[in-house]
């Protein structure tokens, strides 16, 4: 076995059906009593539920969390937190809300309790992605990670099927890159493999029966493992392309990851044989071929793979290429302009991934 370094970045995790009810106790354990609740305009009902749970420990709701965490929105929320003399933030929702909670917590050092309602996994990472002047930047620091994460399957039961699928494929992408990251290790690879396996098993059942508590629980568990992987290793080409396209063209985060994943996987497969073996074991329908196994899963889930339906223009492809090549992330296979251009074009058009770029 190769030598390796494994660094754990622990946070407190409460996992189980009905566990959102422990929120007041978690706030008390952190020593906070003036919680500002964060959500999007689509999850005000859930935020109001938390307000009732917290009682006089809740000082207000900020309901304008926005995709890709624009700095202007963070500033709005910071102003509200200051005016309410908040001593903590509680985020409920997906990556948009969790990202806002991270930004506020990192800037103010206020404790952050996070309650995810999707499978994207931002809650388990020390990574903050923000959009400044139409360009998405990322920052990594241990203090960015939420203090407490509460996983309650009941809060995922109304997540639309399509969003459940894209959010979960987003999570799978985290694990895939962790398998071949330059700083991966056997522990992370085990977590990545089991995370992919759990999601690949749960998602077809969720598509057929969205109200299956066992399937939803398994998906939440798998997403948690995949998120740990993302927070423990360096990101590669997949995430670079997603950050560029999502931040520059304001594309939906999870849908962008879904479109890019098979292309980035096929591109890197020849350079990462051991990672592909591990991934193939987690995707057995590919019969030993990880790329085939991923394609079978995406087809089974009925994923739409084109980005042009979100307003990305063909003329935007070249912009995406040049920004991807600028300050490129580490990657197991050499990044060259021609193949990157064809990958992004295929993502835009929704064409199948190919391995001979």
Coordinates of C-alpha atoms in Angstrom, one line a residue:
X1 CA 0.0 0.0 0.0
X2 CA 1.3 3.5 -0.8
X3 CA 2.1 6.0 1.9
X4 CA -0.6 8.6 2.5
X5 CA -1.8 11.4 4.7
X6 CA -5.3 11.5 6.0
X7 CA -6.6 14.7 7.7
X8 CA -10.0 14.6 9.3
X9 CA -12.0 17.8 9.4
X10 CA -14.7 16.9 11.9
X11 CA -18.0 18.6 12.5
X12 CA -20.9 17.5 14.6
X13 CA -23.4 15.5 12.5
X14 CA -26.9 14.4 13.6
X15 CA -28.5 11.9 11.2
X16 CA -31.9 10.4 11.4
X17 CA -35.6 10.9 10.7
X18 CA -37.2 13.6 12.9
X19 CA -33.8 14.9 14.0
X20 CA -34.6 18.5 13.0
X21 CA -36.4 18.6 16.4
X22 CA -32.9 18.7 18.1
X23 CA -32.2 22.2 16.7
X24 CA -32.9 24.0 19.9
X25 CA -30.6 21.7 21.9
X26 CA -27.9 22.1 19.3
X27 CA -28.2 25.9 19.5
X28 CA -28.0 25.7 23.3
X29 CA -24.9 23.5 23.1
X30 CA -23.2 26.1 21.0
X31 CA -24.2 28.8 23.5
X32 CA -26.2 30.9 21.0
X33 CA -29.6 32.5 21.5
X34 CA -30.1 34.9 18.5
X35 CA -30.3 32.7 15.4
X36 CA -30.8 34.3 12.0
X37 CA -32.4 31.7 9.7
X38 CA -31.4 31.6 6.0
X39 CA -33.4 30.2 3.1
X40 CA -34.4 30.9 -0.5
X41 CA -37.8 32.4 -1.4
X42 CA -38.9 28.9 -2.1
X43 CA -38.3 27.5 1.4
X44 CA -39.9 30.2 3.6
X45 CA -42.3 27.6 5.0
X46 CA -39.4 25.5 6.2
X47 CA -37.7 28.6 7.7
X48 CA -40.8 29.5 9.5
X49 CA -40.9 25.9 10.9
X50 CA -37.4 26.4 12.3
X51 CA -38.6 29.7 13.8
X52 CA -41.3 27.9 15.7
X53 CA -38.8 25.3 16.9
X54 CA -36.4 27.8 18.2
X55 CA -38.9 30.1 19.8
X56 CA -37.2 33.2 21.3
X57 CA -33.9 31.9 20.0
X58 CA -34.9 33.0 16.5
X59 CA -34.4 36.7 15.6
X60 CA -35.4 36.7 12.0
X61 CA -35.4 35.2 8.5
X62 CA -33.3 36.1 5.5
X63 CA -35.1 34.6 2.5
X64 CA -33.0 35.8 -0.5
X65 CA -30.3 33.1 -0.7
X66 CA -29.2 33.0 -4.3
X67 CA -27.4 30.5 -6.6
X68 CA -23.6 30.8 -6.7
X69 CA -23.6 33.1 -3.6
X70 CA -23.2 36.5 -5.1
X71 CA -21.2 38.9 -2.9
X72 CA -24.1 41.5 -3.1
X73 CA -26.5 39.0 -1.5
X74 CA -24.0 38.1 1.2
X75 CA -23.7 41.8 2.0
X76 CA -27.5 42.1 2.3
X77 CA -27.6 39.2 4.7
X78 CA -24.6 40.5 6.7
X79 CA -26.4 43.9 7.2
X80 CA -29.5 42.1 8.5
X81 CA -27.5 39.9 10.8
X82 CA -25.8 43.0 12.2
X83 CA -29.0 44.9 12.6
X84 CA -30.6 42.0 14.5
X85 CA -27.5 41.5 16.6
X86 CA -27.5 37.8 15.5
X87 CA -25.0 35.5 17.3
X88 CA -25.4 32.6 14.8
X89 CA -26.9 31.5 11.5
X90 CA -29.1 28.5 10.7
X91 CA -29.2 27.6 7.0
X92 CA -31.9 25.3 5.6
X93 CA -32.0 24.3 2.0
X94 CA -29.5 23.3 -0.7
X95 CA -26.2 24.7 -1.9
X96 CA -27.4 28.3 -2.4
X97 CA -28.5 28.7 1.2
X98 CA -25.7 26.6 2.7
X99 CA -23.2 28.7 0.7
X100 CA -24.7 31.9 2.1
X101 CA -24.4 30.5 5.6
X102 CA -20.8 29.6 5.1
X103 CA -20.0 33.1 3.7
X104 CA -21.6 34.9 6.7
X105 CA -20.0 32.5 9.2
X106 CA -16.6 32.8 7.7
X107 CA -16.7 36.6 7.6
X108 CA -18.2 37.1 11.1
X109 CA -17.0 34.0 13.0
X110 CA -20.6 33.3 13.9
X111 CA -21.5 29.6 14.5
X112 CA -23.3 28.0 11.6
X113 CA -25.9 25.2 12.0
X114 CA -26.8 23.7 8.7
X115 CA -29.9 21.7 7.8
X116 CA -29.6 20.3 4.2
X117 CA -32.7 19.5 2.2
X118 CA -30.9 18.4 -1.0
X119 CA -28.1 15.9 -1.7
X120 CA -25.5 18.4 -3.1
X121 CA -23.2 18.2 -0.1
X122 CA -21.9 21.7 0.5
X123 CA -22.5 21.3 4.2
X124 CA -19.6 18.9 4.7
X125 CA -16.9 21.0 2.9
X126 CA -14.5 23.8 4.0
X127 CA -15.0 25.3 0.6
X128 CA -16.8 28.6 -0.2
X129 CA -17.7 29.4 -3.8
X130 CA -18.8 33.0 -4.4
X131 CA -19.6 35.1 -7.5
X132 CA -18.0 38.4 -8.0
X133 CA -18.7 40.5 -11.1
X134 CA -20.0 37.4 -12.9
X135 CA -16.9 35.3 -12.1
X136 CA -17.1 32.4 -9.6
X137 CA -14.2 32.1 -7.2
X138 CA -13.5 29.5 -4.5
X139 CA -11.8 29.7 -1.2
X140 CA -10.9 26.9 1.2
X141 CA -10.4 27.2 5.0
X142 CA -11.3 25.0 7.9
X143 CA -13.4 27.7 9.5
X144 CA -15.8 27.7 6.5
X145 CA -17.2 24.3 7.4
X146 CA -20.5 24.5 9.4
X147 CA -20.3 23.7 13.1
X148 CA -23.3 21.4 13.2
X149 CA -25.1 19.5 10.4
X150 CA -28.6 18.0 10.9
X151 CA -29.7 15.4 8.4
X152 CA -33.4 14.7 8.6
X153 CA -34.9 12.6 5.8
X154 CA -38.3 14.1 6.4
X155 CA -37.0 17.4 5.0
X156 CA -36.1 15.7 1.7
X157 CA -39.4 14.0 1.0
X158 CA -40.9 16.9 -1.0
X159 CA -37.7 17.5 -3.0
X160 CA -38.9 17.2 -6.7
X161 CA -37.7 14.0 -8.4
X162 CA -35.7 15.9 -11.1
X163 CA -34.0 18.0 -8.5
X164 CA -33.3 14.9 -6.4
X165 CA -31.6 13.3 -9.5
X166 CA -29.4 16.3 -10.4
X167 CA -28.6 17.0 -6.8
X168 CA -27.5 13.4 -6.3
X169 CA -25.4 13.3 -9.5
X170 CA -23.7 16.4 -8.3
X171 CA -22.9 14.5 -5.1
X172 CA -21.6 11.5 -7.2
X173 CA -19.3 13.9 -9.0
X174 CA -17.6 14.9 -5.7
X175 CA -16.8 11.2 -5.1
X176 CA -15.6 10.5 -8.6
X177 CA -13.0 13.3 -8.4
X178 CA -12.0 12.2 -4.9
X179 CA -11.1 8.7 -6.3
X180 CA -8.3 10.1 -8.5
X181 CA -7.4 13.4 -6.6
X182 CA -3.7 13.9 -6.2
X183 CA -4.2 13.9 -2.4
X184 CA -6.6 11.0 -2.2
X185 CA -6.0 8.1 0.2
X186 CA -7.5 4.7 1.0
X187 CA -9.9 6.1 3.6
X188 CA -11.4 8.7 1.2
X189 CA -11.6 6.1 -1.6
X190 CA -13.6 3.8 0.6
X191 CA -16.0 6.7 1.5
X192 CA -16.2 7.7 -2.2
X193 CA -17.0 4.2 -3.4
X194 CA -19.6 3.6 -0.7
X195 CA -21.2 7.0 -1.4
X196 CA -21.5 6.3 -5.1
X197 CA -22.8 2.8 -4.4
X198 CA -25.5 4.1 -2.0
X199 CA -26.7 6.8 -4.4
X200 CA -26.7 4.5 -7.5
X201 CA -28.9 2.1 -5.5
X202 CA -31.3 4.7 -4.1
X203 CA -31.9 6.9 -7.1
X204 CA -33.8 4.5 -9.4
X205 CA -36.1 3.7 -6.5
X206 CA -36.7 7.4 -5.7
X207 CA -37.5 8.0 -9.4
X208 CA -40.1 5.3 -9.2
X209 CA -41.3 6.0 -5.7
X210 CA -40.4 9.5 -4.5
X211 CA -42.0 8.9 -1.1
X212 CA -39.8 5.9 -0.2
X213 CA -38.2 6.8 3.2
X214 CA -35.6 3.9 3.0
X215 CA -34.5 5.1 -0.5
X216 CA -34.4 8.8 0.6
X217 CA -32.5 7.9 3.7
X218 CA -29.9 5.9 1.7
X219 CA -29.5 8.8 -0.8
X220 CA -28.9 11.2 2.1
X221 CA -26.3 8.9 3.6
X222 CA -24.6 8.5 0.2
X223 CA -24.6 12.2 -0.4
X224 CA -23.1 12.8 3.1
X225 CA -20.2 10.4 2.3
X226 CA -19.6 12.0 -1.1
X227 CA -19.6 15.4 0.5
X228 CA -16.9 14.3 3.0
X229 CA -14.8 13.3 0.0
X230 CA -15.2 16.7 -1.6
X231 CA -14.2 18.4 1.6
X232 CA -11.1 16.2 2.0
X233 CA -9.4 16.3 -1.5
X234 CA -8.4 18.8 -4.2
X235 CA -10.8 19.4 -7.0
X236 CA -10.0 18.6 -10.7
X237 CA -11.2 19.3 -14.2
X238 CA -14.8 18.5 -13.5
X239 CA -15.2 21.1 -10.8
X240 CA -13.2 23.7 -12.7
X241 CA -15.5 23.4 -15.8
X242 CA -18.6 23.5 -13.5
X243 CA -17.3 26.6 -11.6
X244 CA -16.6 28.4 -14.9
X245 CA -19.8 27.6 -16.7
X246 CA -22.1 28.0 -13.6
X247 CA -20.5 31.2 -12.4
X248 CA -20.0 32.9 -15.8
X249 CA -23.3 32.0 -17.4
X250 CA -25.5 31.7 -14.2
X251 CA -26.3 28.0 -14.9
X252 CA -28.0 25.8 -12.3
X253 CA -25.4 24.3 -10.1
X254 CA -26.6 20.7 -10.0
X255 CA -27.7 20.5 -13.6
X256 CA -24.3 21.8 -14.7
X257 CA -22.5 19.1 -12.7
X258 CA -24.8 16.5 -14.2
X259 CA -24.0 17.6 -17.7
X260 CA -20.3 17.7 -17.2
X261 CA -19.7 14.6 -15.1
X262 CA -19.7 11.9 -17.9
X263 CA -17.5 14.0 -20.1
X264 CA -14.9 14.7 -17.4
X265 CA -15.0 11.0 -16.3
X266 CA -14.5 9.7 -19.8
X267 CA -11.6 12.2 -20.4
X268 CA -9.7 11.2 -17.2
X269 CA -10.5 7.5 -17.3
X270 CA -7.3 6.4 -19.3
X271 CA -5.1 8.2 -16.8
X272 CA -6.7 6.8 -13.7
X273 CA -7.0 3.0 -14.0
X274 CA -7.2 2.2 -10.2
X275 CA -9.9 4.9 -9.6
X276 CA -11.9 3.4 -12.5
X277 CA -11.6 -0.1 -11.0
X278 CA -13.1 1.3 -7.7
X279 CA -15.8 3.2 -9.5
X280 CA -16.7 0.2 -11.6
X281 CA -17.2 -1.8 -8.4
X282 CA -19.7 0.8 -7.2
X283 CA -21.5 0.8 -10.6
X284 CA -21.8 -3.0 -11.3
X285 CA -24.2 -2.6 -14.2
X286 CA -21.2 -1.4 -16.2
X287 CA -19.7 -4.9 -15.8
X288 CA -16.2 -3.6 -15.0
X289 CA -16.4 -0.5 -17.1
X290 CA -16.8 2.6 -14.9
X291 CA -17.7 5.0 -17.8
X292 CA -20.3 2.6 -19.1
X293 CA -21.7 2.1 -15.6
X294 CA -22.1 5.8 -15.2
X295 CA -23.8 6.2 -18.6
X296 CA -26.2 3.4 -17.7
X297 CA -27.1 5.1 -14.4
X298 CA -27.7 8.5 -16.1
X299 CA -29.8 6.9 -18.8
X300 CA -31.8 4.9 -16.2
X301 CA -32.5 8.2 -14.4
X302 CA -33.6 9.9 -17.6
X303 CA -31.2 12.8 -17.1
X304 CA -31.3 15.8 -19.5
X305 CA -27.7 16.5 -20.4
X306 CA -27.7 19.7 -22.4
X307 CA -26.8 23.2 -21.0
X308 CA -28.2 25.2 -23.9
X309 CA -31.7 24.8 -22.4
X310 CA -30.6 27.0 -19.5
X311 CA -29.7 29.9 -21.9
X312 CA -26.0 29.0 -22.5
X313 CA -25.2 30.1 -26.1
X314 CA -23.0 28.4 -28.6
X315 CA -20.9 31.5 -28.6
X316 CA -20.3 31.1 -24.9
X317 CA -18.3 27.9 -25.5
X318 CA -15.1 29.7 -26.3
X319 CA -15.4 31.9 -23.3
X320 CA -15.8 28.7 -21.2
X321 CA -12.8 27.1 -22.8
X322 CA -10.4 30.1 -22.1
X323 CA -11.6 30.4 -18.5
X324 CA -11.2 26.7 -17.9
X325 CA -7.6 26.9 -19.2
X326 CA -6.9 29.9 -17.0
X327 CA -5.6 28.9 -13.5
X328 CA -6.5 25.3 -14.2
X329 CA -7.1 22.9 -11.3
X330 CA -4.8 19.9 -10.8
X331 CA -5.9 17.0 -13.0
X332 CA -4.6 13.4 -13.7
X333 CA -4.6 13.9 -17.4
X334 CA -3.0 16.9 -19.2
X335 CA -5.5 19.6 -20.0
X336 CA -5.3 20.8 -23.6
X337 CA -7.4 23.3 -25.5
X338 CA -8.8 21.1 -28.2
X339 CA -10.3 18.4 -26.0
X340 CA -11.6 21.0 -23.5
X341 CA -13.4 22.8 -26.3
X342 CA -15.0 19.6 -27.6
X343 CA -16.0 18.6 -24.0
X344 CA -17.7 21.9 -23.4
X345 CA -19.4 21.9 -26.8
X346 CA -20.8 18.4 -26.0
X347 CA -22.0 19.6 -22.6
X348 CA -23.7 22.6 -24.3
X349 CA -25.3 20.3 -27.0
X350 CA -26.1 17.4 -24.7
X351 CA -24.2 14.9 -26.8
X352 CA -22.8 11.7 -25.3
X353 CA -19.4 11.6 -23.8
X354 CA -16.5 10.0 -25.7
X355 CA -13.2 8.7 -24.5
X356 CA -11.1 9.5 -27.6
X357 CA -10.7 13.3 -27.2

